[in-house]
Coordinates of C-alpha atoms and ligand atoms in Angstrom, one line a residue:
X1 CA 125.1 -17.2 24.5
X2 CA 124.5 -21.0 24.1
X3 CA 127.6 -23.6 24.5
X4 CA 129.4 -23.9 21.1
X5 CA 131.0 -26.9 22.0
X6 CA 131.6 -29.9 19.1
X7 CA 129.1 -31.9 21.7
X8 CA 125.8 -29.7 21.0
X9 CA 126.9 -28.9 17.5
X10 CA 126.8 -32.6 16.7
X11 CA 123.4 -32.9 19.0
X12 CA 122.0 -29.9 17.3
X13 CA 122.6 -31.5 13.6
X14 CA 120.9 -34.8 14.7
X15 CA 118.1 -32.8 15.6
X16 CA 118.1 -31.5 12.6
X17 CA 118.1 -35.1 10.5
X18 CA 114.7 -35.3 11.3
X19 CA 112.6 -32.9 9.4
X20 CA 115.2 -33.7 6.4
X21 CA 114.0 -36.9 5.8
X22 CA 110.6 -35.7 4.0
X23 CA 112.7 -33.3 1.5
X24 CA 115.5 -35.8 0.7
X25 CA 112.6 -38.8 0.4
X26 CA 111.5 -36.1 -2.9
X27 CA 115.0 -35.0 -4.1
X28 CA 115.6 -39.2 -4.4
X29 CA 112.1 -39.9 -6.1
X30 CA 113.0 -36.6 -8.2
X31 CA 116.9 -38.0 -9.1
X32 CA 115.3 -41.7 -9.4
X33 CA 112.6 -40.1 -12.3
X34 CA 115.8 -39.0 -13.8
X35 CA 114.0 -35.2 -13.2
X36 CA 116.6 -34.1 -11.4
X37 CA 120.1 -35.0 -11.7
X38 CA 122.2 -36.1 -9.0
X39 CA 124.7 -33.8 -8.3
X40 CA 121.8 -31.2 -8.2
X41 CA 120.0 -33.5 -5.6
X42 CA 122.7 -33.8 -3.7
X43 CA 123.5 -30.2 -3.5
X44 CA 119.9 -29.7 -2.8
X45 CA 120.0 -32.8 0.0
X46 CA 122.5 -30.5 1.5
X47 CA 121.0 -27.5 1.5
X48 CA 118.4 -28.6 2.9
X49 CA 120.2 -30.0 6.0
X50 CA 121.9 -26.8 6.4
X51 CA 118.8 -24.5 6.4
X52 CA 117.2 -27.1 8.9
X53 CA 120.6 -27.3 10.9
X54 CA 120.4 -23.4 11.2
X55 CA 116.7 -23.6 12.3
X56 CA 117.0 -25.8 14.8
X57 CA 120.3 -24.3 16.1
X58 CA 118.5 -20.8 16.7
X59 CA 115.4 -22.3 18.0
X60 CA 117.7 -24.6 20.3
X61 CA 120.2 -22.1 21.5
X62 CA 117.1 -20.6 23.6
X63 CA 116.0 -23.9 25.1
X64 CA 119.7 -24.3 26.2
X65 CA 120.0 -21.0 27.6
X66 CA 116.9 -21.9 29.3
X67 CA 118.3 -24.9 31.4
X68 CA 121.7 -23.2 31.8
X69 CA 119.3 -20.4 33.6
X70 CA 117.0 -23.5 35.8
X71 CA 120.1 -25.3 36.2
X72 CA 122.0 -21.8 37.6
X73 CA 119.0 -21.3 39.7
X74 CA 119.1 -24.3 41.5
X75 CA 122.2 -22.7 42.9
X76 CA 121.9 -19.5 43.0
X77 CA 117.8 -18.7 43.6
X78 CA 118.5 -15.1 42.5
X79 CA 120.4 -15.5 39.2
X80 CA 120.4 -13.1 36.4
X81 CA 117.6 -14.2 33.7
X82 CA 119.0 -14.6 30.0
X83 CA 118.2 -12.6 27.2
X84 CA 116.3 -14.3 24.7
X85 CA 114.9 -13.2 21.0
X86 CA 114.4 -15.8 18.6
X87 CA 111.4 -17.8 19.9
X88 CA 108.5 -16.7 21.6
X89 CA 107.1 -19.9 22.8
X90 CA 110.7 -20.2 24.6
X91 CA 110.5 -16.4 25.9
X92 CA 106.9 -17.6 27.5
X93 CA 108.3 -20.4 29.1
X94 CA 110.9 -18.1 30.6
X95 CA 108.3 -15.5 31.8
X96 CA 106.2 -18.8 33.6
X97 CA 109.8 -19.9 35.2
X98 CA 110.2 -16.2 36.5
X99 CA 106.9 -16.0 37.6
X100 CA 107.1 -19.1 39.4
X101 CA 110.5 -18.1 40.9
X102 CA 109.3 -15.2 42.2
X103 CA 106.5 -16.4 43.8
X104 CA 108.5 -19.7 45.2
X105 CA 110.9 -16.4 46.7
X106 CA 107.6 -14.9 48.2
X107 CA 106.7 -18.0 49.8
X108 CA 110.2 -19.2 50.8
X109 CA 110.8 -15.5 52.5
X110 CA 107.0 -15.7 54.3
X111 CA 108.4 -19.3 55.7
X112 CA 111.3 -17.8 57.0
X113 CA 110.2 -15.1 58.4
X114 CA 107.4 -17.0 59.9
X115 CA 109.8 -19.3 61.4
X116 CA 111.5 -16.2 62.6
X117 CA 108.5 -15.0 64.6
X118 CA 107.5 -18.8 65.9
X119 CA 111.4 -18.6 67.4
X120 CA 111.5 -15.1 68.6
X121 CA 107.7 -16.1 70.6
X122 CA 109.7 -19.5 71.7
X123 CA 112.6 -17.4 73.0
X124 CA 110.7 -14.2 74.5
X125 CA 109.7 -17.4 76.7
X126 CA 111.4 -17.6 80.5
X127 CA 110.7 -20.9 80.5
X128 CA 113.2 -23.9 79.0
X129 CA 111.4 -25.3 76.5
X130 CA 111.6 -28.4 74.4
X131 CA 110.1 -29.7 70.7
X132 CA 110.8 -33.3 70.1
X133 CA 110.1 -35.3 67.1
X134 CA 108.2 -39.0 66.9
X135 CA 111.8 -40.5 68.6
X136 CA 112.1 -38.0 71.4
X137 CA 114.6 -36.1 69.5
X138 CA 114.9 -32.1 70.1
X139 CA 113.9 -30.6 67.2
X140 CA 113.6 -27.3 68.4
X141 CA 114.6 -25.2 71.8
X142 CA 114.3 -21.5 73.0
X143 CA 116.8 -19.4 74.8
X144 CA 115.9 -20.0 78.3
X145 CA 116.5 -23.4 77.6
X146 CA 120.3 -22.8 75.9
X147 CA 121.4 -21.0 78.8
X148 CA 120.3 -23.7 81.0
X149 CA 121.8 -26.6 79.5
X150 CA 124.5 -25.4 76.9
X151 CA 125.5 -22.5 78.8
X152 CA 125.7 -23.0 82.4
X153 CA 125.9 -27.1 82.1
X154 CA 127.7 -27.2 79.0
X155 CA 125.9 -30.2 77.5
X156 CA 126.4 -29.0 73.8
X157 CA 124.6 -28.4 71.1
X158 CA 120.6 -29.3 71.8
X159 CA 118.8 -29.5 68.8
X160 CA 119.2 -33.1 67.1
X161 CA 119.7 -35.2 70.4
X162 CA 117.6 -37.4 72.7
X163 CA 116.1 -35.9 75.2
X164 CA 117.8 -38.4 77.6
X165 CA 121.2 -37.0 77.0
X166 CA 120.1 -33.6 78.5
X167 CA 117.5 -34.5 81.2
X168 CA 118.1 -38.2 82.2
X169 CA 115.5 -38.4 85.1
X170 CA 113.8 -41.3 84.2
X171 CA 110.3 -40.0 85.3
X172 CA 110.4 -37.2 83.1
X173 CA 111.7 -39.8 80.1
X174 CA 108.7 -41.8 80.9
X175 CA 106.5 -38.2 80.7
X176 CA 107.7 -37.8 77.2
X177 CA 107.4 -41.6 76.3
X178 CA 103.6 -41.0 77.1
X179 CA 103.4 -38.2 75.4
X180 CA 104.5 -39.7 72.1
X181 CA 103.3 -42.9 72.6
X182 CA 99.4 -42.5 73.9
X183 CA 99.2 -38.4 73.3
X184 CA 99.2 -38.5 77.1
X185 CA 99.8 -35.0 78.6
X186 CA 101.7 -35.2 81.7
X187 CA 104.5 -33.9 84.5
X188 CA 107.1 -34.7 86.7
X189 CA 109.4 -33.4 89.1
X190 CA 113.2 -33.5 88.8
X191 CA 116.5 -32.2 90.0
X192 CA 119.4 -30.7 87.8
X193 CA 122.5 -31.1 91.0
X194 CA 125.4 -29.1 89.6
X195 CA 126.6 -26.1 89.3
X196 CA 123.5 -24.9 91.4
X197 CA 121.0 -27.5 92.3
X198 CA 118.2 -26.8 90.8
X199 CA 113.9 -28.2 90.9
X200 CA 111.8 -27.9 87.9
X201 CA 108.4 -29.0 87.4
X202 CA 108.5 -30.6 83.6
X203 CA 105.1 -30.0 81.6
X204 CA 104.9 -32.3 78.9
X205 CA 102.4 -32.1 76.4
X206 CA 101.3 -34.2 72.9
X207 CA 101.8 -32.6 69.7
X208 CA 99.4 -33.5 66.7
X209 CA 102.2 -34.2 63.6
X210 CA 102.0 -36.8 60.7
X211 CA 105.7 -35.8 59.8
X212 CA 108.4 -38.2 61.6
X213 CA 110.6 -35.1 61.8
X214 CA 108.0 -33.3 62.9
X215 CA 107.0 -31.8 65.7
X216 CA 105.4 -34.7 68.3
X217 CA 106.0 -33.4 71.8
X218 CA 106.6 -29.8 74.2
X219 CA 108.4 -30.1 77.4
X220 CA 108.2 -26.8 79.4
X221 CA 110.0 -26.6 82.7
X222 CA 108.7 -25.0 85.4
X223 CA 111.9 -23.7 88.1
X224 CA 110.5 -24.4 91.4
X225 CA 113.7 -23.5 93.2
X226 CA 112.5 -20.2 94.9
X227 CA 109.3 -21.7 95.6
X228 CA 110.7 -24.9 97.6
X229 CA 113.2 -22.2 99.3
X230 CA 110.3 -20.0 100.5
X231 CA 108.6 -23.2 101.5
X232 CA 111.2 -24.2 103.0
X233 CA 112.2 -20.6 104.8
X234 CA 108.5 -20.7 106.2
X235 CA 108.6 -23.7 107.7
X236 CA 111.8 -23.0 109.5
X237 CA 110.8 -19.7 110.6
X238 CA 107.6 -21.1 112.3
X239 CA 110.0 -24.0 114.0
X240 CA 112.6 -21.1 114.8
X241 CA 110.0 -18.8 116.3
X242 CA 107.9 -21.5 118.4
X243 CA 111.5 -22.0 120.0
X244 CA 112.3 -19.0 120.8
X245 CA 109.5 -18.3 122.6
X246 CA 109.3 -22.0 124.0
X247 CA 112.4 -21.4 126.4
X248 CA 111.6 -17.9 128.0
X249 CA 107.8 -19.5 128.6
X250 CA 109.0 -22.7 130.2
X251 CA 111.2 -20.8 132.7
X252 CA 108.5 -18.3 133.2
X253 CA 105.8 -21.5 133.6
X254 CA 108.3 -23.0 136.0
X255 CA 108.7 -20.4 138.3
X256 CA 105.1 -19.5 138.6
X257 CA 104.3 -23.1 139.3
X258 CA 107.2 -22.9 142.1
X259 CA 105.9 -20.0 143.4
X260 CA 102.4 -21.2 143.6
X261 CA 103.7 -24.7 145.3
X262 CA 106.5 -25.9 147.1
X263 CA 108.0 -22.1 147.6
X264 CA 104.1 -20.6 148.1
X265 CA 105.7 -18.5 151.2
X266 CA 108.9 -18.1 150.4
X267 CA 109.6 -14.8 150.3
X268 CA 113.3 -15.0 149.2
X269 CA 112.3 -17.6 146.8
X270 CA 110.1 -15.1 145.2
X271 CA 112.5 -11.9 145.4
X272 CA 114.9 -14.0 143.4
X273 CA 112.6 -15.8 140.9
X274 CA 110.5 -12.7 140.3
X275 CA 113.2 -10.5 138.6
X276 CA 114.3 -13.3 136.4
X277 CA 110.4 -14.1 135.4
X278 CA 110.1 -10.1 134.4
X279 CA 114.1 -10.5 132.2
X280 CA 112.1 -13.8 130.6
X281 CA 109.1 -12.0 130.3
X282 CA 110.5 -8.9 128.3
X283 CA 112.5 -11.1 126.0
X284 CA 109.0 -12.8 124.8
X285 CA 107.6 -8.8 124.2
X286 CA 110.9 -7.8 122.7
X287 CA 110.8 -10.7 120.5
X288 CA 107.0 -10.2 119.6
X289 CA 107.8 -7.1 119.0
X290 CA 110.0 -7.6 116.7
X291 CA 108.2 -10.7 114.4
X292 CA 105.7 -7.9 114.5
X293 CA 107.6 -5.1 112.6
X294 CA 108.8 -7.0 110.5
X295 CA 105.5 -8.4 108.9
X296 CA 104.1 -4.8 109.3
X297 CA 107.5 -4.1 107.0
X298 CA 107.5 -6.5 104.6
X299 CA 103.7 -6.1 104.2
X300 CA 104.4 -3.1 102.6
X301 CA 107.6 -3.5 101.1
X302 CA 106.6 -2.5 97.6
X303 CA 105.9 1.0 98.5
X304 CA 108.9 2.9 99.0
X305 CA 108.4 5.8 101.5
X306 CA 107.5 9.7 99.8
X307 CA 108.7 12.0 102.6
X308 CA 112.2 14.2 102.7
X309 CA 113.9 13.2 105.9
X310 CA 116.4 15.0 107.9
X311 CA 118.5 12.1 109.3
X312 CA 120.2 13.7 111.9
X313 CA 117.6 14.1 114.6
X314 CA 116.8 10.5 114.8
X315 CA 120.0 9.7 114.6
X316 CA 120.7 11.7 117.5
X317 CA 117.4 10.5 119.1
X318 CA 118.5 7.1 119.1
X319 CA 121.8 8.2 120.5
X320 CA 120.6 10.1 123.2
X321 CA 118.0 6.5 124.2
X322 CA 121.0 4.2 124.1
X323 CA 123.9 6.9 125.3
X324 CA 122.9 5.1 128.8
X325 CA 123.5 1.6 127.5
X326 CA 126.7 2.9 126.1
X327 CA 128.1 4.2 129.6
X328 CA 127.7 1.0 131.2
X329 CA 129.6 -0.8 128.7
X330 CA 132.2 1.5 129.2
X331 CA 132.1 3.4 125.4
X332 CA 130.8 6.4 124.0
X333 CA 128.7 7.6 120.6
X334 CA 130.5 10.2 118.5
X335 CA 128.5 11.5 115.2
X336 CA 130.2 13.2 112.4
X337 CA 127.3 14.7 109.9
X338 CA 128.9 16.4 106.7
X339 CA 127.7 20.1 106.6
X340 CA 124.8 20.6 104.3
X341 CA 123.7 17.2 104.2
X342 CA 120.8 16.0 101.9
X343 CA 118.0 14.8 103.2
X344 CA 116.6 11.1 102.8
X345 CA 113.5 9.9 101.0
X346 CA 112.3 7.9 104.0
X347 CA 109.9 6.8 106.3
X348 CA 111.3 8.6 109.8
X349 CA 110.2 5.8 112.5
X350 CA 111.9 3.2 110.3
X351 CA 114.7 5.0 110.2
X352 CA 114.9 5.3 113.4
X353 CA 114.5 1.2 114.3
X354 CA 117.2 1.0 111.6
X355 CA 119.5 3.3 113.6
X356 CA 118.6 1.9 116.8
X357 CA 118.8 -1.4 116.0
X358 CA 122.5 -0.6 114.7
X359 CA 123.5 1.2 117.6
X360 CA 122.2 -1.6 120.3
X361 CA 124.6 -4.0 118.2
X362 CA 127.8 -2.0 117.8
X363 CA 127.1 -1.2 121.9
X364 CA 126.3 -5.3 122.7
X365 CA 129.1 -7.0 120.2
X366 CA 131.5 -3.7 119.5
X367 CA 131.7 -1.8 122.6
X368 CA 133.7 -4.1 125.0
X369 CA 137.6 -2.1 124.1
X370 CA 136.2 0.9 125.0
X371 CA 136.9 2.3 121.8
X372 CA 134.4 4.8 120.7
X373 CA 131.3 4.0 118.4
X374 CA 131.7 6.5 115.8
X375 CA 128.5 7.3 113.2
X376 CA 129.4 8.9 110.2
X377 CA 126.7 10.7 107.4
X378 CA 127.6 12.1 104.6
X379 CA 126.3 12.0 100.7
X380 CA 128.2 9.2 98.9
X381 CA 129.7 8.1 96.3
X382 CA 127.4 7.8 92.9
X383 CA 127.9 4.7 92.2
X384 CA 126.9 3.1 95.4
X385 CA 124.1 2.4 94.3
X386 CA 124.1 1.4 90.8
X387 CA 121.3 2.6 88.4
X388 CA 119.5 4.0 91.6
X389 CA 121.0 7.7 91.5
X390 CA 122.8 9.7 94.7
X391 CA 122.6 8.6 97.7
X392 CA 122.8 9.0 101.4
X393 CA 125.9 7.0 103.4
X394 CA 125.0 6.7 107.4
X395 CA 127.7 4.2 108.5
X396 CA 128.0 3.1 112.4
X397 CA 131.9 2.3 113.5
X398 CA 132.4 -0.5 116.2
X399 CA 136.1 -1.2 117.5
X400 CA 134.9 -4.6 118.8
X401 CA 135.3 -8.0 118.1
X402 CA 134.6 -8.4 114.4
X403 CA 132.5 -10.9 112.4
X404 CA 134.0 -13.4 111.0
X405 CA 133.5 -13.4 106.9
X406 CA 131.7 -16.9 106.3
X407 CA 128.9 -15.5 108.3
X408 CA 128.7 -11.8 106.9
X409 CA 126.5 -12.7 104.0
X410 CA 123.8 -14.8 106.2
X411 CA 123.7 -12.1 109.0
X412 CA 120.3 -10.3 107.8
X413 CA 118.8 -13.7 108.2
X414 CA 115.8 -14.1 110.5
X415 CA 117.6 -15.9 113.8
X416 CA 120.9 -15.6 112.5
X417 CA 123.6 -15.2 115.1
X418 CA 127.6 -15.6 115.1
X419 CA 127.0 -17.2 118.9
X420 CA 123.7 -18.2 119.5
X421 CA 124.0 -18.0 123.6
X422 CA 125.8 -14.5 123.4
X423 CA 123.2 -13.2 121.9
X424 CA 120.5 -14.3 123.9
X425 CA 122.3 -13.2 126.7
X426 CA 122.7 -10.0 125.9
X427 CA 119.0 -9.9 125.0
X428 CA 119.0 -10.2 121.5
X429 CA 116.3 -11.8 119.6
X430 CA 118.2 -12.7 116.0
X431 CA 116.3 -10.5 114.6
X432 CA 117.4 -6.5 114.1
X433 CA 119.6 -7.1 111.3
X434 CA 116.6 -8.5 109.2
X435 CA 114.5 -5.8 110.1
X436 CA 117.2 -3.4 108.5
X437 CA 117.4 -5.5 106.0
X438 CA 113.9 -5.0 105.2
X439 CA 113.5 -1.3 105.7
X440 CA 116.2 -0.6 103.5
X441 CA 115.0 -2.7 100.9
X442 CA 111.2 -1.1 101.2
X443 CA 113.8 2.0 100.8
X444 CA 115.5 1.0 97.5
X445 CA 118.3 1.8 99.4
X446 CA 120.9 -1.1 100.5
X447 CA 122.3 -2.5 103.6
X448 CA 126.5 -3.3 103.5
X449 CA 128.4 -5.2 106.4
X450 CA 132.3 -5.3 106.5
X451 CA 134.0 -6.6 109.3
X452 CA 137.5 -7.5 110.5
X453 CA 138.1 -10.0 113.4
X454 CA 139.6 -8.2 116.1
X455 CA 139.2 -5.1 114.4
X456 CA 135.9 -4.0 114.3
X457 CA 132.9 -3.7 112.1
X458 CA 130.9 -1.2 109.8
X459 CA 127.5 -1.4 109.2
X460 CA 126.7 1.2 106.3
X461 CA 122.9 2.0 105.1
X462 CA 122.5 3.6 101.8
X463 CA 119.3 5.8 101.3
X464 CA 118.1 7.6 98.2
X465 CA 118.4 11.2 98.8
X466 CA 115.5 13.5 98.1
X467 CA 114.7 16.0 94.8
Ligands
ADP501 P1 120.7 -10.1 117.7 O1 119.4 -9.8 118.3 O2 121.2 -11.5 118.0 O3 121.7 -9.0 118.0 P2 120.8 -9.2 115.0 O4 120.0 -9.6 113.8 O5 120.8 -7.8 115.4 O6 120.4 -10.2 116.2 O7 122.3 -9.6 114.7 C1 122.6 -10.9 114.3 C2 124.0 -11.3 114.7 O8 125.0 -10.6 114.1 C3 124.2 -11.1 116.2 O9 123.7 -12.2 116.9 C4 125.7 -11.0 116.3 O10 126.3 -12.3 116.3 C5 126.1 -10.4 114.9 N1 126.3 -8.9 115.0 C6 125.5 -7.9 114.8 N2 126.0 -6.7 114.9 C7 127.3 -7.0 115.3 C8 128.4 -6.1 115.7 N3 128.4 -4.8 115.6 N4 129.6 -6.7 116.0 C9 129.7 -8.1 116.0 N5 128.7 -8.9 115.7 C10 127.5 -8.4 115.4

């Protein structure tokens, strides 16, 4: 219905004054002829204005039903349309505002869900990413860059700042500065410090946009971390290895050259040196040995072992090689198998340098109360190893000095060692543990250390069991 107030009436009448005039301008010629006489003119005159009042009011009533429905639709983009009769110029109108509302909805609903699709391809990114406008604002993000910055730096909200309230390395500033100012596409290094430190390589690249709000710049960061780290791991595993070589060689050098100078006939000289040149001598195989296996492990780390394995043999094989070592210092081996146990999806001689490598510990650092070493197998517990199904629980006991537990989670590091000269005198080369390390993870299996001081330690290896 169309508004009945006293406002529209009134509006609607002087509407209607218009097309009066040409009728009253005949009814006064008419009364002024003396043709007509003036009470009939005048209730003529007013007829008149009522029939056009009436007119106008039926063919107005639409036109304000019509902006009642544009001005409803402003709010509301899917309100009802209004019934209308009288006029059908008015009812075309309405059928071109329809039309052009639904095909305004068509378009608005394509833009969104284009806009959709542009965010869900920025987000499926694993990159941070930024879009900044003409004045370096962030006009747009993705996911991996939310969880950098608002998440684990809680900066805030992105979207709408500078980029120097979120990355304030000035090189990377000056990256985007080029960008926007000369289209220059460029990069820079730079450090986030805290909570984790953390190196990305920042990509920045010139947008072409006319808009100011537009879109005038993508920054892209690149994480670097684990590449520096490997870098970094390399070099220090060269420098680690050169020098554990380095000492054994010097001595051997040094006694050769002895033995070919000043002490050429000494036989004494030689009955003493020579022993120790053979001790030095097997600690440069042992530890060539070892760098060996463990490329020839990790060179083929990604493809986990096929056969079923009994684990008891070797286990008792490796026993029976170190049972000797194990008298000497004073302890002995006990292994407790559960009946029926599964057998292992493994490669047998890595199992067996993971058992022996175990054993030779829990005899050099564990065995020195005289407590037994005690080996335990047995299925274990499902979730063990999370998302990787059942598995197999071979867990050596030592009663011996313990670790303490800052260095528990770098032990499996190449060169590693609680006491660097214990170690090495005991023959160890700071490697076994990272060998087990790396046959158990070629194993999708897993390698857990808990130790006590003065109590002892337990070195369990989980492995997948077969069928
Ligand atoms: P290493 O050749 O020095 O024995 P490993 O990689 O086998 O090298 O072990 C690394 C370090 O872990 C050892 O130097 C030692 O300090 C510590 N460790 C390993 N096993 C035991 C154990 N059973 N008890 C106490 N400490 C151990």
């Amino acid at each position: 219905m169309a508004p009945t107030t006293f406002a529209s009436f009134s509006r609607l009448a002087a509407w209607a004054l218009g097309p009066c005039v040409p009728a009253w301008a005949v009814l006064l010629i008419l009364a002024l002829t003396e043709r007509l006489s003036w009470t009939a003119t005048l209730v003529s005159g007013a007829a008149v204005f009522v029939m056009m009042t009436v007119l106008v009011l039926t063919r107005l009533a639409d036109f304000d039903l019509l902006i009642d429905y544009a001005e409803r639709m402003l709010a509301d983009p899917d309100a009802p349309a209004p019934q209308l009769q009288r006029s059908a110029t008015v009812r075309r109108l309405l059928a071109a505002i329809t039309a052009l509302r639904k095909l305004w909805t068509e378009r608005r609903d394509e833009a969104g869900a284009l806009a959709k699709s542009r965010q869900n391809i920025l987000d499926s990114l694993p990159d941070p990413l930024f879009i900044l406008d003409h004045r370096r604002r962030i006009v747009s993000t993705n996911g991996a860059a939310r969880e950098l910055f608002e998440m684990e730096r809680a900066v805030g909200p992105l979207v709408g700042r500078d980029l120097a309230g979120i990355i304030r390395d000035p090189k990377v500033l000056e990256a985007a500065d080029g960008a926007l100012g000369q289209s220059k596409k460029s990069e820079a290094e730079f450090t986030l410090p805290s909570p984790v430190e953390r190196t990305f390589i920042a990509a920045v690249v010139p947008l072409s946009s006319s808009a100011q709000d537009g879109p005038a710049a993508l920054v892209l960061l690149h994480d670097q971390t684990d590449r520096l780290k490997m870098d970094q791991m390399r070099a220090d595993f060269v420098a680690n290895a050169s020098h554990e070589l380095r000492t054994p060689l010097a001595s051997v050098l040094g006694f050769i050259e002895t033995l070919l100078g000043p002490a050429k006939d000494d036989e004494k000289a030689r009955n003493d040196f020579l022993p120790i040149m053979l001790t030095q001598a097997e600690r440069m195989k042992r530890l060539i040995d070892d760098l060996l296996s463990l490329s020839r492990i990790e060179l083929h780390e990604h493809t986990r072992p096929t056969e079923a394995v009994d684990v008891i043999p070797t286990l008792r094989n490796v026993v029976e090689l170190i049972e000797k070592q194990a008298a000497d210092n004073k302890v002995a081996i006990t292994v407790k198998a559960a009946p029926d146990l599964p057998r292992a999806i493994a490669d047998a001689n890595e199992l067996y340098q993971v058992f022996f490598n175990l054993l030779s510990n829990a005899v050099k650092y564990g065995g020195d109360k005289g407590v037994d070493i005690e080996v335990a197998a047995s299925p274990s517990r499902p979730n063990m190893m999370p998302g990787r199904g059942p598995s197999l629980r071979i867990a050596v006991r030592d009663y011996g000095e313990g670790i303490p537990r800052e260095h528990l989670a770098r032990l499996t590091e190449r060169f590693y060692r609680v006491d660097n000269a214990r170690s090495r005198q005991l023959g160890g080369t700071g490697l076994g543990l990272a060998i087990v390390k790396h046959i158990t993870i070629r194993h999708r299996g897993a390698l857990i250390i808990d130790s006590e001081i003065g109590k002892g330690s337990t070195f369990a290896v989980y492995l997948p069991i077969a069928g």
